[in-house]
Amino acid sequence: MSLTSVWCEPDLTAQGRQVGWIRVEHSVHRSAYGTIAIPFAVFANGEGPTILLMAGSHGDEYEGQLALTRLIRSLDVSRIRGRILVLPAANLPAVVAGQRTSPLDGGNLNRSFGDHYTDTPTGQIAAFIAEELMPLCDVMLDLHSGGSSLRHLSCSYADLSCDPAIAARTFAALEAMNAPLSWAQAGIPAAPVAGRAALRKGVMHLSGEFGGGGALNAADLNVAERCIYRLLDHLGILEMAAEWRAEIATRFVFNTQAHFTYAPGEGVFEPLAAPGDVVEKGQAAGWIHRPERPEDAPVALHFASDGIVAVTRAMGRCLPGDCLFHLLEETPRAAVLAGIKALK
């Protein structure tokens, strides 16, 4: 029998309910044979799809972590058809620290899924998720929020792939989640994110942004849970409860680089728009002030595009390059479907 530096205690082939750990070797002065014990649950019952539910890639994004923690405590495995893999605190060191990145290695888990994996705790976690868990899955749902530095309107997100058949199935799943904002993009950025790894493995990738600002928001938590249970129902894995059945109005949205506003300099950011506002290109977005140089005039900011304010910076102080606003632009559902049909 050979040993490995990362291993899973629950049996991924067994039926029933298992809650245990993925263990990552972490040898340090105080614990030579120590491990990072990442909580992991497996619910399997009969034949059906396999889905990976993941939160805690970033430790300061709380809504998804709590939604999946509640699911683990409450889920009756006899009600499901298929298999649900649950990672509520994927980058555990970051989760425990309440930080975006791991205090052990500075690793950002959702930027660690590139063409190779670093030999660090965060890199080993990413490798296990991508190479051991994703190949078992039909679908992945990765839950995020704005974290400590950003406030994000609740929205679901779909990487539509470049394959028209996969894109159509993914868009159907996005619609079924029925979030207030349904954000769909054809293809995926060439960035080392979990969605890129999922698509490489042929796994349908869905995600979402739910709240932020360094705190837990009950309304955003509710949207996250709604998306989870409606998706499980759509996939035929778990029939949703009555509380999630009522349809709500949704707006289909997309973004480009012009939808971002970045800080041109250092100072205190004064926003002139709030999440949910509809703004126009050229409209005043805010000011950057320098209290340490009170005689200096503030720097004016303007939006470079029309759109809905989906993200605002939650921290008052900013440095050059910090994201201050992120807009999402509404698009007709028919336009999204036309884009899917045009994929080659």
XYZ file of C-alpha atoms in Angstrom:
344
model
C 0.000 0.000 0.000
C 1.354 3.429 -0.940
C 0.876 6.638 1.024
C -0.091 10.052 -0.322
C 0.240 13.618 0.932
C -3.501 14.297 0.453
C -6.202 11.736 1.163
C -9.937 11.506 1.670
C -11.339 9.686 4.699
C -14.953 9.262 3.461
C -15.369 6.451 0.933
C -16.369 8.091 -2.340
C -17.844 4.831 -3.634
C -20.059 4.057 -0.625
C -23.768 4.677 -0.290
C -25.231 6.632 2.611
C -24.199 9.675 4.646
C -20.566 10.331 5.537
C -19.078 13.418 7.172
C -15.323 13.416 7.633
C -12.130 15.005 6.372
C -9.840 15.495 3.441
C -6.394 15.519 5.027
C -3.495 17.516 3.599
C -0.053 16.845 5.052
C 1.395 19.933 6.709
C 4.653 19.278 8.496
C 5.687 22.167 10.748
C 7.821 22.679 13.871
C 4.989 22.083 16.328
C 3.538 19.095 14.408
C 5.965 17.038 12.328
C 3.285 14.651 11.058
C 0.474 17.208 11.124
C -2.386 17.582 8.663
C -4.876 20.223 7.586
C -8.275 18.585 8.145
C -10.707 19.973 5.550
C -14.347 19.110 6.330
C -15.943 17.013 3.616
C -19.337 15.320 3.347
C -20.590 12.676 0.930
C -24.281 11.868 0.501
C -25.007 8.991 -1.902
C -28.218 7.134 -2.579
C -28.879 5.065 -5.687
C -28.287 6.062 -9.283
C -28.175 9.683 -10.418
C -25.885 12.625 -11.132
C -22.976 13.670 -8.936
C -22.622 17.311 -7.921
C -19.801 19.043 -6.036
C -20.981 21.893 -3.798
C -18.076 24.082 -2.714
C -17.652 27.205 -0.581
C -14.795 28.734 1.357
C -12.351 29.068 -1.520
C -11.976 32.495 0.031
C -12.152 32.451 3.801
C -13.925 35.794 4.218
C -16.927 34.835 2.058
C -19.470 33.594 4.561
C -22.852 33.049 2.914
C -21.826 29.960 0.957
C -19.969 28.487 3.922
C -23.039 28.741 6.136
C -25.433 27.513 3.419
C -23.386 24.325 2.976
C -22.871 23.879 6.729
C -26.656 23.961 7.166
C -27.099 21.511 4.298
C -24.686 19.009 5.880
C -26.511 19.174 9.212
C -30.005 18.846 7.770
C -29.843 16.696 4.623
C -31.713 13.379 4.744
C -29.717 11.092 2.453
C -32.752 8.873 1.812
C -34.353 11.762 -0.114
C -31.610 12.110 -2.711
C -31.078 10.272 -5.989
C -27.432 10.381 -6.930
C -24.462 11.791 -5.026
C -23.706 15.147 -3.384
C -20.108 16.031 -2.447
C -19.876 19.007 -0.065
C -16.845 21.195 0.728
C -18.076 23.997 3.032
C -14.583 25.294 3.898
C -12.421 24.379 0.918
C -9.414 26.530 1.861
C -9.689 25.755 5.561
C -6.710 27.851 6.771
C -8.217 30.931 5.072
C -11.682 30.113 6.467
C -10.436 29.822 10.055
C -8.496 33.086 9.683
C -11.449 34.866 8.049
C -9.136 35.978 5.242
C -9.360 35.814 1.459
C -6.053 33.986 1.227
C -4.368 31.290 3.310
C -2.208 32.508 6.205
C 0.009 29.462 5.654
C 1.230 30.282 2.157
C -0.668 33.375 0.956
C -2.518 31.120 -1.477
C -5.732 32.193 -3.183
C -7.483 28.867 -3.823
C -9.611 30.202 -6.673
C -6.445 31.328 -8.465
C -4.666 27.991 -8.022
C -6.323 25.855 -10.741
C -3.964 26.603 -13.602
C -1.937 24.248 -15.787
C 0.220 23.186 -12.827
C -0.192 23.116 -9.055
C 2.215 24.620 -6.558
C 3.713 22.416 -3.847
C 2.031 24.408 -1.092
C -1.008 23.665 1.073
C -3.266 25.726 -1.205
C -1.818 24.149 -4.346
C -2.316 20.653 -2.934
C -5.950 21.420 -2.071
C -6.565 22.701 -5.610
C -4.919 19.627 -7.122
C -7.071 17.255 -5.081
C -10.289 19.071 -5.987
C -9.433 19.226 -9.689
C -7.820 15.842 -10.160
C -9.678 13.646 -7.647
C -13.118 15.173 -7.066
C -14.032 16.922 -10.323
C -13.614 13.804 -12.509
C -16.333 12.118 -10.421
C -18.800 14.947 -11.043
C -21.384 15.930 -13.616
C -21.885 19.418 -12.138
C -20.031 21.785 -9.824
C -21.528 24.718 -7.917
C -18.924 27.079 -6.443
C -20.324 29.648 -3.988
C -18.677 33.064 -3.510
C -19.340 36.583 -2.229
C -17.571 39.917 -2.360
C -15.462 39.094 0.683
C -14.083 41.758 2.996
C -13.246 44.315 0.315
C -16.416 44.225 -1.826
C -20.193 44.167 -1.492
C -21.850 42.127 -4.249
C -25.483 41.967 -5.301
C -26.652 38.368 -5.127
C -26.439 36.693 -8.521
C -25.953 33.265 -10.029
C -23.235 32.748 -12.632
C -22.705 30.239 -15.440
C -19.599 29.437 -17.468
C -21.383 28.501 -20.678
C -18.432 26.643 -22.225
C -17.644 26.847 -25.925
C -19.612 23.695 -26.697
C -23.187 24.606 -27.693
C -24.714 21.455 -26.173
C -22.969 21.960 -22.812
C -23.756 25.679 -22.933
C -27.468 24.986 -23.470
C -27.612 22.571 -20.512
C -25.693 25.006 -18.328
C -27.997 27.890 -19.230
C -31.028 25.723 -18.412
C -29.510 25.049 -14.985
C -28.801 28.760 -14.490
C -32.428 29.577 -15.286
C -33.614 26.914 -12.864
C -31.611 28.532 -10.037
C -33.774 31.637 -10.601
C -31.590 34.216 -8.854
C -32.471 37.938 -9.011
C -29.572 38.365 -11.449
C -28.573 35.536 -13.808
C -25.083 36.178 -15.138
C -24.069 34.113 -18.157
C -20.838 34.339 -20.135
C -19.898 32.249 -23.153
C -16.501 30.733 -22.517
C -14.291 31.311 -19.497
C -11.396 33.725 -18.922
C -7.911 32.273 -19.314
C -7.396 32.549 -15.565
C -6.458 29.743 -13.150
C -9.906 29.574 -11.546
C -11.988 26.557 -10.494
C -14.349 27.004 -13.440
C -11.488 26.576 -15.902
C -10.505 23.302 -14.237
C -14.114 22.085 -14.233
C -14.514 22.723 -17.954
C -11.223 20.932 -18.671
C -12.707 17.903 -16.928
C -15.983 18.114 -18.850
C -17.915 19.214 -15.748
C -20.768 21.724 -15.953
C -19.682 24.743 -13.882
C -22.042 27.079 -12.065
C -21.236 29.674 -9.464
C -22.656 32.702 -7.724
C -21.846 35.807 -5.737
C -23.914 36.328 -2.606
C -23.246 39.376 -0.430
C -19.909 40.316 1.073
C -18.521 43.300 2.928
C -16.838 41.095 5.514
C -20.105 40.087 7.208
C -22.940 37.603 6.823
C -26.144 38.993 5.293
C -29.344 37.012 5.918
C -31.009 38.056 2.642
C -27.963 37.002 0.596
C -27.744 33.716 2.510
C -31.375 33.074 1.567
C -30.617 33.635 -2.136
C -27.625 31.284 -1.943
C -29.711 28.522 -0.357
C -32.472 29.081 -2.877
C -30.006 28.600 -5.744
C -28.568 25.421 -4.205
C -31.886 23.682 -3.643
C -33.426 24.760 -6.932
C -30.361 23.444 -8.778
C -30.507 20.103 -6.943
C -34.184 19.852 -7.881
C -33.457 20.707 -11.538
C -30.809 17.967 -11.698
C -33.196 15.401 -10.215
C -30.961 14.842 -7.181
C -33.216 16.280 -4.458
C -36.795 17.526 -4.651
C -36.898 21.089 -3.351
C -39.025 22.171 -0.399
C -42.136 24.260 -0.965
C -40.393 27.428 0.279
C -38.162 27.492 -2.810
C -40.796 26.776 -5.464
C -42.216 30.238 -6.195
C -40.574 31.837 -9.251
C -39.113 35.340 -8.932
C -38.270 37.878 -11.628
C -34.717 37.568 -12.906
C -32.571 39.791 -15.110
C -30.016 38.273 -17.465
C -26.703 40.127 -17.349
C -23.157 40.086 -18.717
C -19.987 42.128 -18.279
C -16.927 43.361 -20.135
C -13.769 45.075 -18.937
C -15.446 48.460 -19.438
C -17.850 47.599 -16.605
C -15.087 47.930 -13.983
C -13.987 51.145 -12.265
C -10.519 51.059 -10.687
C -8.867 53.493 -8.303
C -6.381 55.733 -10.154
C -4.651 56.720 -6.937
C -4.509 56.369 -3.159
C -7.017 57.887 -0.781
C -10.486 57.630 0.732
C -13.161 56.467 -1.693
C -16.465 58.343 -1.664
C -19.020 56.442 -3.800
C -21.860 58.263 -5.539
C -23.758 55.061 -6.447
C -24.949 52.043 -4.472
C -25.538 48.371 -5.328
C -28.647 48.035 -7.476
C -28.433 51.526 -9.000
C -28.722 51.746 -12.786
C -26.033 54.077 -14.151
C -24.971 55.480 -17.517
C -21.643 55.860 -19.279
C -19.980 59.119 -18.236
C -22.066 59.465 -15.060
C -20.215 60.597 -11.926
C -19.191 57.504 -9.941
C -17.420 59.007 -6.938
C -14.411 60.812 -5.586
C -11.035 59.917 -4.109
C -9.942 62.249 -1.314
C -6.537 62.602 0.401
C -7.116 63.555 4.050
C -3.340 63.457 4.522
C -3.119 66.242 1.915
C -6.315 68.215 2.579
C -5.343 71.022 0.204
C -5.398 68.647 -2.806
C -8.562 68.598 -4.915
C -10.387 65.238 -4.924
C -10.061 63.009 -7.983
C -13.344 62.579 -9.859
C -14.434 59.127 -11.064
C -16.854 58.366 -13.906
C -18.468 55.176 -15.175
C -17.093 53.898 -18.484
C -20.261 51.986 -19.387
C -23.979 51.698 -18.771
C -25.086 49.033 -16.320
C -26.392 47.911 -12.953
C -24.071 48.548 -9.999
C -23.410 44.974 -8.884
C -20.297 45.575 -6.781
C -19.000 48.425 -4.657
C -15.860 48.619 -2.584
C -16.623 47.972 1.090
C -13.401 49.489 2.425
C -13.028 53.246 2.680
C -9.321 53.445 1.892
C -8.072 52.459 -1.562
C -4.802 52.072 -3.425
C -4.138 52.395 -7.167
C -5.703 49.453 -8.997
C -8.318 48.606 -6.362
C -11.737 47.748 -7.808
C -14.254 50.394 -6.740
C -17.264 49.406 -8.871
C -18.269 46.503 -11.065
C -21.304 46.846 -13.296
C -23.437 44.165 -14.914
C -25.319 45.047 -18.070
C -28.783 43.652 -18.709
C -29.378 41.644 -21.874
C -32.502 39.938 -23.257
C -32.827 36.205 -22.640
C -33.163 35.776 -26.421
C -29.746 37.355 -26.910
C -28.134 34.818 -24.557
C -29.806 31.953 -26.422
C -28.705 33.389 -29.770
C -25.140 33.544 -28.479
C -25.297 29.895 -27.441
C -26.586 28.870 -30.886
C -23.729 30.810 -32.516
C -21.045 28.864 -30.597
C -18.824 26.727 -32.795
